[in-house]
mmCIF file of C-alpha atoms and ligand atoms in Angstrom:
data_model
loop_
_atom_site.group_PDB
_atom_site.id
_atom_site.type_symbol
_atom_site.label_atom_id
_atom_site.label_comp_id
_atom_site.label_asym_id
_atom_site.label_seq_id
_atom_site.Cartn_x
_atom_site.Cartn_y
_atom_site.Cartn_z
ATOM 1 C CA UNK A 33 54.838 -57.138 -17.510
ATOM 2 C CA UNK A 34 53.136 -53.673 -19.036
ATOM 3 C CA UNK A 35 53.845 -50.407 -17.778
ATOM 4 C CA UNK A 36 50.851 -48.512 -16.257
ATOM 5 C CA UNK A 37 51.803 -45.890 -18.356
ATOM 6 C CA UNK A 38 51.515 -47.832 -21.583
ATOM 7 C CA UNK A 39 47.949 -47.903 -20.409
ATOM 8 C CA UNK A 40 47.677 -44.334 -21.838
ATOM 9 C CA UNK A 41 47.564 -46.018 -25.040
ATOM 10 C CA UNK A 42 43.642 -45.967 -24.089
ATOM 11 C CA UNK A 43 42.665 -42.202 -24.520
ATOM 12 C CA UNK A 44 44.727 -42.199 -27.659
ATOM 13 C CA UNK A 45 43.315 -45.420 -29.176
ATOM 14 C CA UNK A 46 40.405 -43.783 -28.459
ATOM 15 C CA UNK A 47 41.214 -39.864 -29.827
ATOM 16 C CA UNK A 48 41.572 -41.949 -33.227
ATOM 17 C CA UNK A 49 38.193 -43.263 -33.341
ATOM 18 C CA UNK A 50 36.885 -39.675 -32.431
ATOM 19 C CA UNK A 51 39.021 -38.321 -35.254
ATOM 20 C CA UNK A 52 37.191 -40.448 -37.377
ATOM 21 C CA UNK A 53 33.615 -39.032 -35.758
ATOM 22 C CA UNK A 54 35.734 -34.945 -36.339
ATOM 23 C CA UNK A 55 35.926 -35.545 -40.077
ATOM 24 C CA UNK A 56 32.177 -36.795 -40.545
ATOM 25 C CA UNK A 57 32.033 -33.210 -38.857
ATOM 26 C CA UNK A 58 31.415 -34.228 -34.937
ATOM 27 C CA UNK A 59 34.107 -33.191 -33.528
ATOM 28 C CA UNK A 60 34.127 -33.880 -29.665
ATOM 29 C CA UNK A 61 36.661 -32.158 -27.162
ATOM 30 C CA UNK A 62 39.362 -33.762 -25.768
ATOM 31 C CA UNK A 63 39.221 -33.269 -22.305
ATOM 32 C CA UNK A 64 35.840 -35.297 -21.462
ATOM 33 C CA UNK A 65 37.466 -38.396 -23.315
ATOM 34 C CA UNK A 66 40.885 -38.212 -21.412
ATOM 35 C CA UNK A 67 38.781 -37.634 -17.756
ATOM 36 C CA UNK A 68 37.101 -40.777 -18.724
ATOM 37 C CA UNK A 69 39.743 -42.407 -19.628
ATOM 38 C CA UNK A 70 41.471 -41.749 -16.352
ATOM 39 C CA UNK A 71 38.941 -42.954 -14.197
ATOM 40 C CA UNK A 72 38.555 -46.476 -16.504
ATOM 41 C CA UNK A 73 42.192 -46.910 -15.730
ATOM 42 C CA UNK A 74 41.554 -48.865 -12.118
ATOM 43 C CA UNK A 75 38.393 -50.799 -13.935
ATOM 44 C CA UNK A 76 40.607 -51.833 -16.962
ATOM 45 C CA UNK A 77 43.261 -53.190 -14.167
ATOM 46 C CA UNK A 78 40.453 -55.358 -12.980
ATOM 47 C CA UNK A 79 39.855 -56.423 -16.543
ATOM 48 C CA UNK A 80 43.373 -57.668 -16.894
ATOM 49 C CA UNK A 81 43.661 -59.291 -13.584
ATOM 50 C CA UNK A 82 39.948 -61.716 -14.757
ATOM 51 C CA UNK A 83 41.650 -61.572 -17.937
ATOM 52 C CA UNK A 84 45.547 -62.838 -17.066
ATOM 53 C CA UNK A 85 43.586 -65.018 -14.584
ATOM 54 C CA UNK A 86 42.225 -67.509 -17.149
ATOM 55 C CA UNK A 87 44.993 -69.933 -19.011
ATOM 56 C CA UNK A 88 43.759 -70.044 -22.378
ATOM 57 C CA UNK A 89 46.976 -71.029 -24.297
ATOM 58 C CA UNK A 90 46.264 -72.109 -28.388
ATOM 59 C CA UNK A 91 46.558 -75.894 -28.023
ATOM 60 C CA UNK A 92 44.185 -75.636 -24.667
ATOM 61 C CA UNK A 93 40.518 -75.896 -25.973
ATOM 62 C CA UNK A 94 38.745 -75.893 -22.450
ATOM 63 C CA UNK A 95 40.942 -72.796 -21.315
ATOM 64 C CA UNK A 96 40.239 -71.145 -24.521
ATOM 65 C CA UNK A 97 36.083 -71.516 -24.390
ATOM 66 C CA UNK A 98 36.417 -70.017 -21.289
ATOM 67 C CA UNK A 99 37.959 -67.074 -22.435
ATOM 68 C CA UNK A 100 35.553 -66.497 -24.988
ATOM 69 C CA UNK A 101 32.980 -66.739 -22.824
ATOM 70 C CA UNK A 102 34.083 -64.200 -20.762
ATOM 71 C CA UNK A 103 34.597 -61.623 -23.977
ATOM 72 C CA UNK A 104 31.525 -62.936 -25.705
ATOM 73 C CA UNK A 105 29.476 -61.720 -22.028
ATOM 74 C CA UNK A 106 31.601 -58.852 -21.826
ATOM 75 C CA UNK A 107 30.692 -57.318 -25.372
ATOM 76 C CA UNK A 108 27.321 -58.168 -24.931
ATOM 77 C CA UNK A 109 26.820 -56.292 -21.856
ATOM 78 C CA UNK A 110 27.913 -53.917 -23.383
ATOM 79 C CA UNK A 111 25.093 -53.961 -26.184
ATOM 80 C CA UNK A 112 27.096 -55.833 -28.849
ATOM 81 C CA UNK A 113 25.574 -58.775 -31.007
ATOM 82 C CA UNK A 114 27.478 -61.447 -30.378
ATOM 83 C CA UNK A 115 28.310 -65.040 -32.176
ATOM 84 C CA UNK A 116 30.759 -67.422 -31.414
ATOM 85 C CA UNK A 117 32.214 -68.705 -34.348
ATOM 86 C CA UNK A 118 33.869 -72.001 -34.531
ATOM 87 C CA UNK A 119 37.084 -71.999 -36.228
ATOM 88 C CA UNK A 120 37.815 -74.426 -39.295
ATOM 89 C CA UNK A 121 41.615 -75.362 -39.172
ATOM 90 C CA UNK A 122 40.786 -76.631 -42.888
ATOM 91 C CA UNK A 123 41.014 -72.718 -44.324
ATOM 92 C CA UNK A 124 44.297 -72.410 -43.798
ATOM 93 C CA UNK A 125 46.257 -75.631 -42.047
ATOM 94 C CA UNK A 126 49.929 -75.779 -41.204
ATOM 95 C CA UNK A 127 52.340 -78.660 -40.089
ATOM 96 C CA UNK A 128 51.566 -77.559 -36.179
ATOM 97 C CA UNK A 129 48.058 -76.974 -36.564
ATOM 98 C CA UNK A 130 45.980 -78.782 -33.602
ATOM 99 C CA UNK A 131 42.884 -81.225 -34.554
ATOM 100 C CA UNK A 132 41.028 -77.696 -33.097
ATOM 101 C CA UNK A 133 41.473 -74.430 -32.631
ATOM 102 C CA UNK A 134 39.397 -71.928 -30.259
ATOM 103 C CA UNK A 135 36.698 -70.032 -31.348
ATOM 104 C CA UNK A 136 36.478 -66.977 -32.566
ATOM 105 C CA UNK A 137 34.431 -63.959 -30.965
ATOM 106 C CA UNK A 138 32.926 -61.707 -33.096
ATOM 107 C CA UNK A 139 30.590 -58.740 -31.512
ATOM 108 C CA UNK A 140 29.048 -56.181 -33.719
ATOM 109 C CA UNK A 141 27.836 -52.862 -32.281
ATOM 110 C CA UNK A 142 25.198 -50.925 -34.390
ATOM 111 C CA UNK A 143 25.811 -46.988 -34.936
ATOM 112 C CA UNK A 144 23.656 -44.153 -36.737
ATOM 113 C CA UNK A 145 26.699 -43.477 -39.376
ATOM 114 C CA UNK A 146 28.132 -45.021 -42.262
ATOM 115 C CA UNK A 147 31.958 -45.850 -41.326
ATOM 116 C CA UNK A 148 33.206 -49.186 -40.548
ATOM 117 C CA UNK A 149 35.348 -50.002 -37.553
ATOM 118 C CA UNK A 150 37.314 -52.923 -36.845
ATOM 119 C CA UNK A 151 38.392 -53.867 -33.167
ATOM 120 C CA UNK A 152 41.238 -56.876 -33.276
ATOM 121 C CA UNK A 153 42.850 -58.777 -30.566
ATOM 122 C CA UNK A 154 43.435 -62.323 -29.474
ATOM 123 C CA UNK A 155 42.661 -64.637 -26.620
ATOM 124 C CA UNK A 156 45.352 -67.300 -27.060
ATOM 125 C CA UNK A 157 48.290 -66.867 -25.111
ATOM 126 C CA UNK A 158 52.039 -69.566 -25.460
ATOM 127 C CA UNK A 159 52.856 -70.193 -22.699
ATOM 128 C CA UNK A 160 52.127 -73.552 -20.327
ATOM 129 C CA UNK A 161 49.539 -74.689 -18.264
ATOM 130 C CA UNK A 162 50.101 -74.760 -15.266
ATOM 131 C CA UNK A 163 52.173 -71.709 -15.099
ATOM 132 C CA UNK A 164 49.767 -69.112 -13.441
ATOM 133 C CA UNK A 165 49.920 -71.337 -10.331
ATOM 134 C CA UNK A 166 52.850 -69.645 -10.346
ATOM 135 C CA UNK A 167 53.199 -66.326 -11.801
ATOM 136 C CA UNK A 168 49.320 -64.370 -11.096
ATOM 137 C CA UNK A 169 48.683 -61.067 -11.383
ATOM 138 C CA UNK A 170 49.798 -58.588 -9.568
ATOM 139 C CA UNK A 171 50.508 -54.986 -9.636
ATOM 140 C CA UNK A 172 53.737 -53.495 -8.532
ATOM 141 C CA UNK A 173 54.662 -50.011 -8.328
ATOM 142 C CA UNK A 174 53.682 -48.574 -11.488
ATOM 143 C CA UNK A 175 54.090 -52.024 -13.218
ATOM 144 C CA UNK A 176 51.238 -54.886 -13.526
ATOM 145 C CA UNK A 177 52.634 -58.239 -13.558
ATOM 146 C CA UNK A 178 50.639 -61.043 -15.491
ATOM 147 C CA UNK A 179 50.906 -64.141 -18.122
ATOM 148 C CA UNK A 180 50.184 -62.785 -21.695
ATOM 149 C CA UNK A 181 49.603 -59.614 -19.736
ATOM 150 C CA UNK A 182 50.548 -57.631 -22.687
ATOM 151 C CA UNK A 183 50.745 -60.300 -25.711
ATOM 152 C CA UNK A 184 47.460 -60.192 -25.622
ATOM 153 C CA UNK A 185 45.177 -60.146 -22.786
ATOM 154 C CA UNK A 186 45.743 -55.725 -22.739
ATOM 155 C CA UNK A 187 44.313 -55.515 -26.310
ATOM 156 C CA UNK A 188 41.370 -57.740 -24.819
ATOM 157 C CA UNK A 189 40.742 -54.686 -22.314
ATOM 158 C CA UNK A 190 41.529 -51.992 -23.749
ATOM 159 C CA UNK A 191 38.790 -53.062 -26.330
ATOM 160 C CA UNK A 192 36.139 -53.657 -23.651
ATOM 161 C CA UNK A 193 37.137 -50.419 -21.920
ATOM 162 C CA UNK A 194 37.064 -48.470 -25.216
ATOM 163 C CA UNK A 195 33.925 -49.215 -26.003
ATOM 164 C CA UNK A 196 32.153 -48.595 -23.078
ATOM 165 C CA UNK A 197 34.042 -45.362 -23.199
ATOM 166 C CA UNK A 198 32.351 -44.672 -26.686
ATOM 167 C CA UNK A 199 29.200 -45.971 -25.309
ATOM 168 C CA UNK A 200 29.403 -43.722 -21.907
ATOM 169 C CA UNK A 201 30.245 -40.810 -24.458
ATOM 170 C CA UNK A 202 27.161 -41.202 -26.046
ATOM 171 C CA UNK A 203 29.234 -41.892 -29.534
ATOM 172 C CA UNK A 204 27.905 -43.926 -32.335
ATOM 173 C CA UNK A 205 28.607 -42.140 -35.376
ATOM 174 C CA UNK A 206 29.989 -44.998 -37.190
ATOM 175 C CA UNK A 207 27.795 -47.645 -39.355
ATOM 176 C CA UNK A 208 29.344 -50.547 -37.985
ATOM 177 C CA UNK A 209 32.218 -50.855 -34.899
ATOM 178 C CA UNK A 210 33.186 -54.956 -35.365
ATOM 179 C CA UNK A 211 35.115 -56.324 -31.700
ATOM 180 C CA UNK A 212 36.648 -59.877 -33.500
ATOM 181 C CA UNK A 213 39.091 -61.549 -31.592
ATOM 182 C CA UNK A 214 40.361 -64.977 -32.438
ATOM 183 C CA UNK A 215 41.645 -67.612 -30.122
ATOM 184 C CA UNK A 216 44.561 -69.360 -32.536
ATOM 185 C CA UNK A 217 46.724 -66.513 -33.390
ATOM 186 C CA UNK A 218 49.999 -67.546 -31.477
ATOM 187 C CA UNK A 219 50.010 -70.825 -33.669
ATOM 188 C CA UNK A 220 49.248 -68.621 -36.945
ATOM 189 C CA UNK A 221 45.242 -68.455 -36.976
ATOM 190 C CA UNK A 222 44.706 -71.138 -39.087
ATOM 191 C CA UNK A 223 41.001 -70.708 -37.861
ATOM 192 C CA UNK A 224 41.136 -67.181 -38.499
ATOM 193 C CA UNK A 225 40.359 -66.838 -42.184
ATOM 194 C CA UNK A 226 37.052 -68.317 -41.847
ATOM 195 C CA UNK A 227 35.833 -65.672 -39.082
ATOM 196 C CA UNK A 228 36.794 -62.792 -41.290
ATOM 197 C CA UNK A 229 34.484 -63.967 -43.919
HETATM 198 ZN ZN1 ZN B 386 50.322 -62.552 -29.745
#
């Protein structure tokens, strides 16, 4: 379950990254960013909904790849270069470790400054198949309802919906802005080491 009010995480996530563009001396008002904020709120819903839609738990390779298909089209709609990079359990193995872990998604968006940014989340979710049969998505009240909903499938949007909020702001004073997100953290991203490289 997530609040919809933790989804006003969103503008401030997003206040930080400005702060970042304030100090290399473009500083941006506030009120544009939290308009646009508000009106990605009922889009970023719909995010979570595909998102908390698809059962992509660590052990569950086929549930996984579909994930990161769906983040790996996502970011590059959204003007990101995008790789898919297969995860070597061999970096760092532990006794639970699968024979494979997910792949990683890595999208790299291209700005006109010299900062670096790094965007992290993951797709992998703990619980088991099967379950979304019986707990989907589903908004009630102020409260949306999903599996992994906010552990992790809300960092997942609130990436995508952050930065087509920079892009829609016209922002890319920053040299790099990196979107990585792995699909074996729940079972301690033994896969993980390799992407960062
Ligand atoms: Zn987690």
């Amino acid at each position: 379950m997530i609040s919809l009010a933790r989804l006003r995480f969103l503008p401030f996530l997003l206040s930080a990254l400005l702060a970042v563009a304030a100090c290399a001396g473009q500083p941006q008002a506030a009120e544009p960013v939290l308009a646009l904020a508000r009106q990605h709120e009922a889009p970023l819903l719909e995010t979570l909904r595909t998102l908390c839609s698809i059962e992509s738990g660590s052990r569950d390779i086929d549930g996984l790849e579909k994930a990161a298909q769906l983040v790996a089209k996502r970011l590059k709609a959204l003007g990101g270069e995008v790789e898919l990079v297969d995860g070597n359990k061999d970096v760092y193995p532990m006794a639970h470790t699968p024979e494979k872990v997910g792949r990683t998604v890595r999208a790299t968006f291209r700005g006109t400054g010299s900062r670096k940014i790094l965007m992290l989340a993951h797709m992998d979710t703990v619980y088991l198949k099967g379950t979304l049969e019986k707990q989907p998505f589903r908004i009630e009240g102020d409260k949306a309802y999903g599996l992994a909903i906010a552990d992790d499938k809300q960092g997942i949007a609130t990436i995508f919906h952050t930065v087509a909020m920079l892009k829609e702001l016209k922002f890319d004073d920053y040299g790099t802005l990196t979107v990585l997100i792995n699909g074996d953290e729940e079972i301690g991203s033994p896969g993980w080491a390799q992407s960062m490289t």
